[in-house]
Amino acid sequence: MNILITGATSGIGKQLAIDYLEGGHTVFCCGRNTAALQELTQQYPATAVSLSFDVSNLAQCATALKNVPALDIVILNAGTCEYVNAEKFDAELFARVMRINLDGTANCLQFLIPKIQSEGTLALMGSSSSYLPLPRAEAYGASKAAIEYLAATLRISLANANVKVSYIAPGFVETPLTDLNDFPMPMRVDVHYASREIRRGLAANKRQIHFPRRFTWILKVIGMLPLRIQQYLIAKTLAY
Ligand SMILES: NC(=O)c1ccc[n+]([C@@H]2O[C@H](COP(=O)([O-])OP(=O)(O)OC[C@H]3O[C@@H](n4cnc5c(N)ncnc54)[C@H](OP(=O)(O)O)[C@@H]3O)[C@@H](O)[C@H]2O)c1
């Protein structure tokens, strides 16, 4: 298969790239970190193709993705996280997160949807934070809630083109992104677990791939309660 992964230079995306490469697939590995991309192409010279661009820059996306051939799987995983101090709301921080997580996804969609073959798969990386309102995640959670909506609508809109669309909603995964967190991360899993769950979920054409399920189901159930009760429980649990 031909597979394209954004954010393949680190964390979850890198592990996915390695696992698909180990399976003998051709992987278009995307990111800005050229040294990390070079490592992958040196390790898998016949099947790893590196594409270096910033997802938040539409012109760079256009140039980098122009010659990509037809694809079987596209995983739009590149993303960032910054936490908000609501009392000193920083619009530039909010825009930075949105530019990479949301606009970056849209920029890639413009050039990649036409490349996905019939029966192919498109996966958008969200987060289980989109299931409920979490303090300090005003920017990150909003970007992922928008991606959840985007994935759900694309699943309907692209059905006629025979493109399957999945939304990926991990709990905590051990990566450089979460290594920066200064709070407890219950049930944090490693990138091998995350990659396995994502690859299985995509192969099974799951609408939503969420894991570890004991953790994500708790969030989902809280997210289904009346907002008043959700907010009470979250405020109590997170001591806000
Ligand atoms: N780790 C978790 O617990 C967790 C949980 C839920 C969801 N997620 C989501 O999973 C995805 C991957 O996160 P991770 O934990 O693996 O983080 P990570 O190790 O920090 O990896 C982030 C990846 O995104 C790429 N990226 C960031 N900004 C970019 C930009 N402007 N242009 C192009 N690529 C960019 C980075 O590549 P370059 O630096 O090379 O550009 C890197 O490969 C993110 O969307 C994140 O929100 C993670």
PDB file of C-alpha atoms and ligand atoms in Angstrom:
ATOM      1  CA  MET A   1       0.000   0.000   0.000  1.00  0.00           C
ATOM      2  CA  ASN A   2       0.958   3.660  -0.387  1.00  0.00           C
ATOM      3  CA  ILE A   3       0.516   5.411   2.963  1.00  0.00           C
ATOM      4  CA  LEU A   4       1.049   9.078   3.853  1.00  0.00           C
ATOM      5  CA  ILE A   5       1.506  10.179   7.463  1.00  0.00           C
ATOM      6  CA  THR A   6       1.918  13.765   8.677  1.00  0.00           C
ATOM      7  CA  GLY A   7       3.848  14.225  11.905  1.00  0.00           C
ATOM      8  CA  ALA A   8       5.951  11.152  11.115  1.00  0.00           C
ATOM      9  CA  THR A   9       9.086  12.584  12.738  1.00  0.00           C
ATOM     10  CA  SER A  10       8.099  11.966  16.360  1.00  0.00           C
ATOM     11  CA  GLY A  11       5.776  10.180  18.784  1.00  0.00           C
ATOM     12  CA  ILE A  12       2.686   8.380  17.500  1.00  0.00           C
ATOM     13  CA  GLY A  13       3.207   9.296  13.816  1.00  0.00           C
ATOM     14  CA  LYS A  14       6.798   8.071  13.814  1.00  0.00           C
ATOM     15  CA  GLN A  15       5.815   4.718  15.337  1.00  0.00           C
ATOM     16  CA  LEU A  16       2.996   4.336  12.800  1.00  0.00           C
ATOM     17  CA  ALA A  17       5.456   5.064   9.978  1.00  0.00           C
ATOM     18  CA  ILE A  18       7.949   2.500  11.283  1.00  0.00           C
ATOM     19  CA  ASP A  19       5.279  -0.171  11.761  1.00  0.00           C
ATOM     20  CA  TYR A  20       3.838   0.316   8.254  1.00  0.00           C
ATOM     21  CA  LEU A  21       7.386   0.355   6.789  1.00  0.00           C
ATOM     22  CA  GLU A  22       8.175  -2.865   8.667  1.00  0.00           C
ATOM     23  CA  GLY A  23       5.060  -4.328   7.037  1.00  0.00           C
ATOM     24  CA  GLY A  24       6.594  -3.671   3.601  1.00  0.00           C
ATOM     25  CA  HIS A  25       4.444  -0.671   2.674  1.00  0.00           C
ATOM     26  CA  THR A  26       5.626   2.532   1.004  1.00  0.00           C
ATOM     27  CA  VAL A  27       5.283   5.390   3.482  1.00  0.00           C
ATOM     28  CA  PHE A  28       5.381   9.096   2.643  1.00  0.00           C
ATOM     29  CA  CYS A  29       6.743  10.470   5.908  1.00  0.00           C
ATOM     30  CA  CYS A  30       5.963  14.152   6.532  1.00  0.00           C
ATOM     31  CA  GLY A  31       7.299  16.660   9.046  1.00  0.00           C
ATOM     32  CA  ARG A  32       9.541  19.706   9.386  1.00  0.00           C
ATOM     33  CA  ASN A  33      12.396  17.933  11.168  1.00  0.00           C
ATOM     34  CA  THR A  34      14.609  16.968   8.226  1.00  0.00           C
ATOM     35  CA  ALA A  35      17.110  15.059  10.389  1.00  0.00           C
ATOM     36  CA  ALA A  36      14.339  12.780  11.709  1.00  0.00           C
ATOM     37  CA  LEU A  37      13.006  12.303   8.161  1.00  0.00           C
ATOM     38  CA  GLN A  38      16.492  11.448   6.912  1.00  0.00           C
ATOM     39  CA  GLU A  39      16.826   8.825   9.647  1.00  0.00           C
ATOM     40  CA  LEU A  40      13.693   7.088   8.341  1.00  0.00           C
ATOM     41  CA  THR A  41      14.802   7.189   4.683  1.00  0.00           C
ATOM     42  CA  GLN A  42      18.242   5.855   5.660  1.00  0.00           C
ATOM     43  CA  GLN A  43      16.682   3.027   7.643  1.00  0.00           C
ATOM     44  CA  TYR A  44      14.164   2.135   4.911  1.00  0.00           C
ATOM     45  CA  PRO A  45      15.773   3.405   1.661  1.00  0.00           C
ATOM     46  CA  ALA A  46      13.464   1.484  -0.680  1.00  0.00           C
ATOM     47  CA  THR A  47      10.115   2.348   0.902  1.00  0.00           C
ATOM     48  CA  ALA A  48      10.343   5.535   3.010  1.00  0.00           C
ATOM     49  CA  VAL A  49       9.875   8.808   1.137  1.00  0.00           C
ATOM     50  CA  SER A  50      10.455  12.028   3.045  1.00  0.00           C
ATOM     51  CA  LEU A  51       8.362  15.156   2.524  1.00  0.00           C
ATOM     52  CA  SER A  52       9.463  18.155   4.530  1.00  0.00           C
ATOM     53  CA  PHE A  53       6.878  20.933   4.953  1.00  0.00           C
ATOM     54  CA  ASP A  54       4.961  22.943   7.518  1.00  0.00           C
ATOM     55  CA  VAL A  55       1.282  21.858   7.510  1.00  0.00           C
ATOM     56  CA  SER A  56       0.208  25.366   8.524  1.00  0.00           C
ATOM     57  CA  ASN A  57       1.654  26.828   5.303  1.00  0.00           C
ATOM     58  CA  LEU A  58      -0.689  26.226   2.339  1.00  0.00           C
ATOM     59  CA  ALA A  59       1.963  27.039  -0.300  1.00  0.00           C
ATOM     60  CA  GLN A  60       4.441  24.591   1.261  1.00  0.00           C
ATOM     61  CA  CYS A  61       1.734  21.897   1.351  1.00  0.00           C
ATOM     62  CA  ALA A  62       0.954  22.494  -2.343  1.00  0.00           C
ATOM     63  CA  THR A  63       4.596  22.137  -3.388  1.00  0.00           C
ATOM     64  CA  ALA A  64       5.420  19.153  -1.178  1.00  0.00           C
ATOM     65  CA  LEU A  65       2.295  17.150  -2.007  1.00  0.00           C
ATOM     66  CA  LYS A  66       2.125  17.905  -5.746  1.00  0.00           C
ATOM     67  CA  ASN A  67       3.911  14.749  -6.947  1.00  0.00           C
ATOM     68  CA  VAL A  68       2.582  12.306  -4.387  1.00  0.00           C
ATOM     69  CA  PRO A  69       1.027   9.327  -6.223  1.00  0.00           C
ATOM     70  CA  ALA A  70      -2.361   7.709  -5.514  1.00  0.00           C
ATOM     71  CA  LEU A  71      -2.671   6.768  -1.848  1.00  0.00           C
ATOM     72  CA  ASP A  72      -4.366   3.934   0.044  1.00  0.00           C
ATOM     73  CA  ILE A  73      -4.150   5.467   3.527  1.00  0.00           C
ATOM     74  CA  VAL A  74      -3.697   9.098   4.609  1.00  0.00           C
ATOM     75  CA  ILE A  75      -3.190   9.778   8.320  1.00  0.00           C
ATOM     76  CA  LEU A  76      -3.284  13.493   9.198  1.00  0.00           C
ATOM     77  CA  ASN A  77      -1.590  13.282  12.561  1.00  0.00           C
ATOM     78  CA  ALA A  78       0.630  16.397  12.825  1.00  0.00           C
ATOM     79  CA  GLY A  79      -0.346  18.451  15.836  1.00  0.00           C
ATOM     80  CA  THR A  80       0.691  20.507  18.795  1.00  0.00           C
ATOM     81  CA  CYS A  81      -0.599  21.348  22.271  1.00  0.00           C
ATOM     82  CA  GLU A  82      -0.435  24.530  24.302  1.00  0.00           C
ATOM     83  CA  TYR A  83      -2.466  25.146  27.443  1.00  0.00           C
ATOM     84  CA  VAL A  84      -4.569  28.241  28.080  1.00  0.00           C
ATOM     85  CA  ASN A  85      -4.656  30.420  31.165  1.00  0.00           C
ATOM     86  CA  ALA A  86      -8.284  31.525  30.823  1.00  0.00           C
ATOM     87  CA  GLU A  87      -7.880  34.590  33.044  1.00  0.00           C
ATOM     88  CA  LYS A  88      -5.080  35.863  30.789  1.00  0.00           C
ATOM     89  CA  PHE A  89      -6.507  34.556  27.529  1.00  0.00           C
ATOM     90  CA  ASP A  90      -3.854  34.699  24.798  1.00  0.00           C
ATOM     91  CA  ALA A  91      -5.397  34.960  21.335  1.00  0.00           C
ATOM     92  CA  GLU A  92      -2.036  34.376  19.635  1.00  0.00           C
ATOM     93  CA  LEU A  93      -1.562  31.096  21.531  1.00  0.00           C
ATOM     94  CA  PHE A  94      -5.093  30.074  20.513  1.00  0.00           C
ATOM     95  CA  ALA A  95      -4.356  30.940  16.856  1.00  0.00           C
ATOM     96  CA  ARG A  96      -1.040  29.007  16.944  1.00  0.00           C
ATOM     97  CA  VAL A  97      -2.785  25.825  18.061  1.00  0.00           C
ATOM     98  CA  MET A  98      -5.615  26.268  15.550  1.00  0.00           C
ATOM     99  CA  ARG A  99      -3.188  27.040  12.699  1.00  0.00           C
ATOM    100  CA  ILE A 100      -1.339  23.747  13.128  1.00  0.00           C
ATOM    101  CA  ASN A 101      -4.061  21.379  14.346  1.00  0.00           C
ATOM    102  CA  LEU A 102      -7.067  22.603  12.381  1.00  0.00           C
ATOM    103  CA  ASP A 103      -5.842  24.752   9.457  1.00  0.00           C
ATOM    104  CA  GLY A 104      -2.919  22.336   8.991  1.00  0.00           C
ATOM    105  CA  THR A 105      -5.368  19.452   8.627  1.00  0.00           C
ATOM    106  CA  ALA A 106      -7.503  21.443   6.166  1.00  0.00           C
ATOM    107  CA  ASN A 107      -4.419  22.447   4.136  1.00  0.00           C
ATOM    108  CA  CYS A 108      -3.440  18.797   3.731  1.00  0.00           C
ATOM    109  CA  LEU A 109      -7.020  17.773   2.904  1.00  0.00           C
ATOM    110  CA  GLN A 110      -7.083  20.184  -0.047  1.00  0.00           C
ATOM    111  CA  PHE A 111      -4.201  18.385  -1.773  1.00  0.00           C
ATOM    112  CA  LEU A 112      -4.651  14.855  -0.467  1.00  0.00           C
ATOM    113  CA  ILE A 113      -8.362  14.039  -0.784  1.00  0.00           C
ATOM    114  CA  PRO A 114      -8.048  13.909  -4.614  1.00  0.00           C
ATOM    115  CA  LYS A 115      -5.155  11.438  -4.256  1.00  0.00           C
ATOM    116  CA  ILE A 116      -7.019   8.884  -2.118  1.00  0.00           C
ATOM    117  CA  GLN A 117      -7.953   5.828  -4.174  1.00  0.00           C
ATOM    118  CA  SER A 118     -11.428   4.304  -4.197  1.00  0.00           C
ATOM    119  CA  GLU A 119     -11.680   2.019  -1.110  1.00  0.00           C
ATOM    120  CA  GLY A 120      -8.915   4.108   0.467  1.00  0.00           C
ATOM    121  CA  THR A 121      -8.837   5.473   4.015  1.00  0.00           C
ATOM    122  CA  LEU A 122      -8.508   8.953   5.476  1.00  0.00           C
ATOM    123  CA  ALA A 123      -7.767   9.277   9.196  1.00  0.00           C
ATOM    124  CA  LEU A 124      -7.826  12.507  11.183  1.00  0.00           C
ATOM    125  CA  MET A 125      -5.947  12.659  14.479  1.00  0.00           C
ATOM    126  CA  GLY A 126      -8.076  14.130  17.234  1.00  0.00           C
ATOM    127  CA  SER A 127      -7.975  13.477  20.940  1.00  0.00           C
ATOM    128  CA  SER A 128     -10.302  12.135  23.612  1.00  0.00           C
ATOM    129  CA  SER A 129     -10.252  15.707  24.963  1.00  0.00           C
ATOM    130  CA  SER A 130     -12.869  16.450  22.283  1.00  0.00           C
ATOM    131  CA  TYR A 131     -15.395  14.350  24.259  1.00  0.00           C
ATOM    132  CA  LEU A 132     -15.775  16.810  27.147  1.00  0.00           C
ATOM    133  CA  PRO A 133     -14.730  20.307  28.298  1.00  0.00           C
ATOM    134  CA  LEU A 134     -11.356  20.185  30.042  1.00  0.00           C
ATOM    135  CA  PRO A 135      -9.961  23.288  31.759  1.00  0.00           C
ATOM    136  CA  ARG A 136      -6.741  24.659  30.158  1.00  0.00           C
ATOM    137  CA  ALA A 137      -7.561  22.718  26.960  1.00  0.00           C
ATOM    138  CA  GLU A 138      -9.655  25.582  25.556  1.00  0.00           C
ATOM    139  CA  ALA A 139      -7.420  25.821  22.451  1.00  0.00           C
ATOM    140  CA  TYR A 140      -6.280  22.212  22.079  1.00  0.00           C
ATOM    141  CA  GLY A 141      -9.709  20.727  22.879  1.00  0.00           C
ATOM    142  CA  ALA A 142     -11.487  23.178  20.559  1.00  0.00           C
ATOM    143  CA  SER A 143      -9.127  22.269  17.707  1.00  0.00           C
ATOM    144  CA  LYS A 144      -9.745  18.552  18.278  1.00  0.00           C
ATOM    145  CA  ALA A 145     -13.541  18.997  18.649  1.00  0.00           C
ATOM    146  CA  ALA A 146     -13.480  20.740  15.263  1.00  0.00           C
ATOM    147  CA  ILE A 147     -11.492  17.839  13.798  1.00  0.00           C
ATOM    148  CA  GLU A 148     -14.023  15.357  15.233  1.00  0.00           C
ATOM    149  CA  TYR A 149     -16.809  17.255  13.444  1.00  0.00           C
ATOM    150  CA  LEU A 150     -14.722  17.460  10.264  1.00  0.00           C
ATOM    151  CA  ALA A 151     -14.101  13.706  10.272  1.00  0.00           C
ATOM    152  CA  ALA A 152     -17.772  12.904  10.906  1.00  0.00           C
ATOM    153  CA  THR A 153     -18.929  15.110   8.035  1.00  0.00           C
ATOM    154  CA  LEU A 154     -16.213  13.906   5.640  1.00  0.00           C
ATOM    155  CA  ARG A 155     -17.238  10.322   6.367  1.00  0.00           C
ATOM    156  CA  ILE A 156     -20.660  11.162   4.914  1.00  0.00           C
ATOM    157  CA  SER A 157     -19.457  13.448   2.088  1.00  0.00           C
ATOM    158  CA  LEU A 158     -16.748  11.079   0.828  1.00  0.00           C
ATOM    159  CA  ALA A 159     -18.856   7.909   0.987  1.00  0.00           C
ATOM    160  CA  ASN A 160     -19.809   8.263  -2.695  1.00  0.00           C
ATOM    161  CA  ALA A 161     -16.124   8.424  -3.619  1.00  0.00           C
ATOM    162  CA  ASN A 162     -15.626   5.196  -1.606  1.00  0.00           C
ATOM    163  CA  VAL A 163     -13.249   6.869   0.821  1.00  0.00           C
ATOM    164  CA  LYS A 164     -13.485   5.616   4.410  1.00  0.00           C
ATOM    165  CA  VAL A 165     -12.946   8.249   7.107  1.00  0.00           C
ATOM    166  CA  SER A 166     -11.903   7.599  10.707  1.00  0.00           C
ATOM    167  CA  TYR A 167     -11.489   9.870  13.719  1.00  0.00           C
ATOM    168  CA  ILE A 168      -8.676   8.898  16.087  1.00  0.00           C
ATOM    169  CA  ALA A 169      -9.125   9.869  19.749  1.00  0.00           C
ATOM    170  CA  PRO A 170      -6.292   8.683  21.969  1.00  0.00           C
ATOM    171  CA  GLY A 171      -6.137   9.123  25.719  1.00  0.00           C
ATOM    172  CA  PHE A 172      -2.636   9.854  27.030  1.00  0.00           C
ATOM    173  CA  VAL A 173       0.245   8.428  24.984  1.00  0.00           C
ATOM    174  CA  GLU A 174       3.873   8.663  26.068  1.00  0.00           C
ATOM    175  CA  THR A 175       5.500  11.042  23.537  1.00  0.00           C
ATOM    176  CA  PRO A 176       7.595  14.248  23.587  1.00  0.00           C
ATOM    177  CA  LEU A 177       4.243  16.140  23.510  1.00  0.00           C
ATOM    178  CA  THR A 178       2.928  14.661  26.774  1.00  0.00           C
ATOM    179  CA  ASP A 179       6.391  14.611  28.388  1.00  0.00           C
ATOM    180  CA  LEU A 180       5.831  18.374  28.768  1.00  0.00           C
ATOM    181  CA  ASN A 181       2.624  17.936  30.810  1.00  0.00           C
ATOM    182  CA  ASP A 182       2.833  18.944  34.469  1.00  0.00           C
ATOM    183  CA  PHE A 183      -0.177  16.925  35.705  1.00  0.00           C
ATOM    184  CA  PRO A 184      -0.938  13.242  36.294  1.00  0.00           C
ATOM    185  CA  MET A 185      -1.847  11.310  33.107  1.00  0.00           C
ATOM    186  CA  PRO A 186      -3.924   8.273  34.109  1.00  0.00           C
ATOM    187  CA  MET A 187      -3.605   5.105  31.999  1.00  0.00           C
ATOM    188  CA  ARG A 188      -0.922   6.611  29.725  1.00  0.00           C
ATOM    189  CA  VAL A 189       0.051   4.052  27.058  1.00  0.00           C
ATOM    190  CA  ASP A 190       3.166   3.813  24.900  1.00  0.00           C
ATOM    191  CA  VAL A 191       3.472   4.513  21.171  1.00  0.00           C
ATOM    192  CA  HIS A 192       3.549   0.797  20.301  1.00  0.00           C
ATOM    193  CA  TYR A 193       0.117   0.335  21.891  1.00  0.00           C
ATOM    194  CA  ALA A 194      -1.171   3.467  20.131  1.00  0.00           C
ATOM    195  CA  SER A 195       0.153   2.397  16.737  1.00  0.00           C
ATOM    196  CA  ARG A 196      -1.342  -1.093  17.095  1.00  0.00           C
ATOM    197  CA  GLU A 197      -4.783   0.280  18.038  1.00  0.00           C
ATOM    198  CA  ILE A 198      -4.740   2.790  15.175  1.00  0.00           C
ATOM    199  CA  ARG A 199      -3.631   0.283  12.528  1.00  0.00           C
ATOM    200  CA  ARG A 200      -6.230  -2.265  13.712  1.00  0.00           C
ATOM    201  CA  GLY A 201      -8.965   0.371  13.778  1.00  0.00           C
ATOM    202  CA  LEU A 202      -8.156   1.589  10.276  1.00  0.00           C
ATOM    203  CA  ALA A 203      -8.074  -1.952   8.901  1.00  0.00           C
ATOM    204  CA  ALA A 204     -11.538  -2.518  10.440  1.00  0.00           C
ATOM    205  CA  ASN A 205     -12.879   0.790   9.017  1.00  0.00           C
ATOM    206  CA  LYS A 206     -13.848   2.089  12.473  1.00  0.00           C
ATOM    207  CA  ARG A 207     -15.610   5.478  12.578  1.00  0.00           C
ATOM    208  CA  GLN A 208     -13.812   6.297  15.809  1.00  0.00           C
ATOM    209  CA  ILE A 209     -10.619   4.739  17.083  1.00  0.00           C
ATOM    210  CA  HIS A 210     -10.278   5.535  20.783  1.00  0.00           C
ATOM    211  CA  PHE A 211      -7.947   3.994  23.350  1.00  0.00           C
ATOM    212  CA  PRO A 212      -7.134   2.896  25.980  1.00  0.00           C
ATOM    213  CA  ARG A 213     -10.833   2.075  26.079  1.00  0.00           C
ATOM    214  CA  ARG A 214     -11.148   1.884  29.881  1.00  0.00           C
ATOM    215  CA  PHE A 215     -10.035   5.525  29.986  1.00  0.00           C
ATOM    216  CA  THR A 216     -11.772   6.845  26.852  1.00  0.00           C
ATOM    217  CA  TRP A 217     -15.102   5.216  27.766  1.00  0.00           C
ATOM    218  CA  ILE A 218     -15.078   7.067  31.089  1.00  0.00           C
ATOM    219  CA  LEU A 219     -14.602  10.347  29.187  1.00  0.00           C
ATOM    220  CA  LYS A 220     -17.273   9.398  26.644  1.00  0.00           C
ATOM    221  CA  VAL A 221     -19.816   8.562  29.381  1.00  0.00           C
ATOM    222  CA  ILE A 222     -19.112  11.797  31.265  1.00  0.00           C
ATOM    223  CA  GLY A 223     -19.455  13.619  27.929  1.00  0.00           C
ATOM    224  CA  MET A 224     -22.969  12.173  27.488  1.00  0.00           C
ATOM    225  CA  LEU A 225     -24.229  13.530  30.852  1.00  0.00           C
ATOM    226  CA  PRO A 226     -26.068  16.856  31.111  1.00  0.00           C
ATOM    227  CA  LEU A 227     -23.527  19.694  30.839  1.00  0.00           C
ATOM    228  CA  ARG A 228     -24.282  20.833  34.401  1.00  0.00           C
ATOM    229  CA  ILE A 229     -23.270  17.418  35.781  1.00  0.00           C
ATOM    230  CA  GLN A 230     -20.247  17.133  33.450  1.00  0.00           C
ATOM    231  CA  GLN A 231     -18.960  20.497  34.626  1.00  0.00           C
ATOM    232  CA  TYR A 232     -19.565  19.637  38.296  1.00  0.00           C
ATOM    233  CA  LEU A 233     -17.665  16.319  37.963  1.00  0.00           C
ATOM    234  CA  ILE A 234     -14.787  17.877  36.027  1.00  0.00           C
ATOM    235  CA  ALA A 235     -14.447  20.778  38.461  1.00  0.00           C
ATOM    236  CA  LYS A 236     -14.433  18.320  41.414  1.00  0.00           C
ATOM    237  CA  THR A 237     -11.962  15.897  39.808  1.00  0.00           C
ATOM    238  CA  LEU A 238      -9.542  18.521  38.583  1.00  0.00           C
ATOM    239  CA  ALA A 239      -9.935  20.637  41.732  1.00  0.00           C
ATOM    240  CA  TYR A 240     -10.899  23.815  39.849  1.00  0.00           C
TER     241      TYR A 240
HETATM  242  N1  LIG B   1       0.504  12.014  22.955  1.00  0.00           N
HETATM  243  C1  LIG B   1      -0.771  12.029  23.347  1.00  0.00           C
HETATM  244  O1  LIG B   1      -1.104  11.708  24.495  1.00  0.00           O
HETATM  245  C2  LIG B   1      -1.857  12.404  22.383  1.00  0.00           C
HETATM  246  C3  LIG B   1      -3.180  12.220  22.793  1.00  0.00           C
HETATM  247  C4  LIG B   1      -4.214  12.569  21.935  1.00  0.00           C
HETATM  248  C5  LIG B   1      -3.911  13.065  20.685  1.00  0.00           C
HETATM  249  N2  LIG B   1      -2.611  13.240  20.300  1.00  0.00           N
HETATM  250  C6  LIG B   1      -2.363  13.794  18.969  1.00  0.00           C
HETATM  251  O2  LIG B   1      -1.472  12.951  18.261  1.00  0.00           O
HETATM  252  C7  LIG B   1      -0.731  13.728  17.318  1.00  0.00           C
HETATM  253  C8  LIG B   1       0.747  13.400  17.470  1.00  0.00           C
HETATM  254  O3  LIG B   1       1.136  13.778  18.769  1.00  0.00           O
HETATM  255  P1  LIG B   1       2.402  13.165  19.511  1.00  0.00           P
HETATM  256  O4  LIG B   1       2.008  12.980  20.921  1.00  0.00           O
HETATM  257  O5  LIG B   1       2.968  12.038  18.756  1.00  0.00           O
HETATM  258  O6  LIG B   1       3.359  14.452  19.497  1.00  0.00           O
HETATM  259  P2  LIG B   1       4.862  14.700  19.004  1.00  0.00           P
HETATM  260  O7  LIG B   1       5.734  13.584  19.386  1.00  0.00           O
HETATM  261  O8  LIG B   1       5.159  16.068  19.496  1.00  0.00           O
HETATM  262  O9  LIG B   1       4.706  14.731  17.405  1.00  0.00           O
HETATM  263  C9  LIG B   1       4.070  15.780  16.763  1.00  0.00           C
HETATM  264  C10 LIG B   1       4.316  15.628  15.279  1.00  0.00           C
HETATM  265  O10 LIG B   1       3.599  16.669  14.593  1.00  0.00           O
HETATM  266  C11 LIG B   1       4.468  17.310  13.694  1.00  0.00           C
HETATM  267  N3  LIG B   1       4.138  18.728  13.548  1.00  0.00           N
HETATM  268  C12 LIG B   1       3.873  19.620  14.530  1.00  0.00           C
HETATM  269  N4  LIG B   1       3.691  20.835  14.014  1.00  0.00           N
HETATM  270  C13 LIG B   1       3.846  20.718  12.672  1.00  0.00           C
HETATM  271  C14 LIG B   1       3.787  21.621  11.600  1.00  0.00           C
HETATM  272  N5  LIG B   1       3.509  22.935  11.787  1.00  0.00           N
HETATM  273  N6  LIG B   1       3.996  21.162  10.350  1.00  0.00           N
HETATM  274  C15 LIG B   1       4.279  19.864  10.141  1.00  0.00           C
HETATM  275  N7  LIG B   1       4.339  18.939  11.112  1.00  0.00           N
HETATM  276  C16 LIG B   1       4.143  19.374  12.377  1.00  0.00           C
HETATM  277  C17 LIG B   1       5.860  17.144  14.295  1.00  0.00           C
HETATM  278  O11 LIG B   1       6.812  17.158  13.246  1.00  0.00           O
HETATM  279  P3  LIG B   1       7.952  18.258  13.022  1.00  0.00           P
HETATM  280  O12 LIG B   1       8.349  18.784  14.349  1.00  0.00           O
HETATM  281  O13 LIG B   1       9.020  17.494  12.282  1.00  0.00           O
HETATM  282  O14 LIG B   1       7.309  19.278  12.149  1.00  0.00           O
HETATM  283  C18 LIG B   1       5.781  15.774  14.916  1.00  0.00           C
HETATM  284  O15 LIG B   1       6.141  14.780  13.990  1.00  0.00           O
HETATM  285  C19 LIG B   1      -1.080  15.190  17.598  1.00  0.00           C
HETATM  286  O16 LIG B   1      -2.065  15.619  16.685  1.00  0.00           O
HETATM  287  C20 LIG B   1      -1.652  15.145  19.004  1.00  0.00           C
HETATM  288  O17 LIG B   1      -2.567  16.180  19.256  1.00  0.00           O
HETATM  289  C21 LIG B   1      -1.570  12.919  21.122  1.00  0.00           C
END
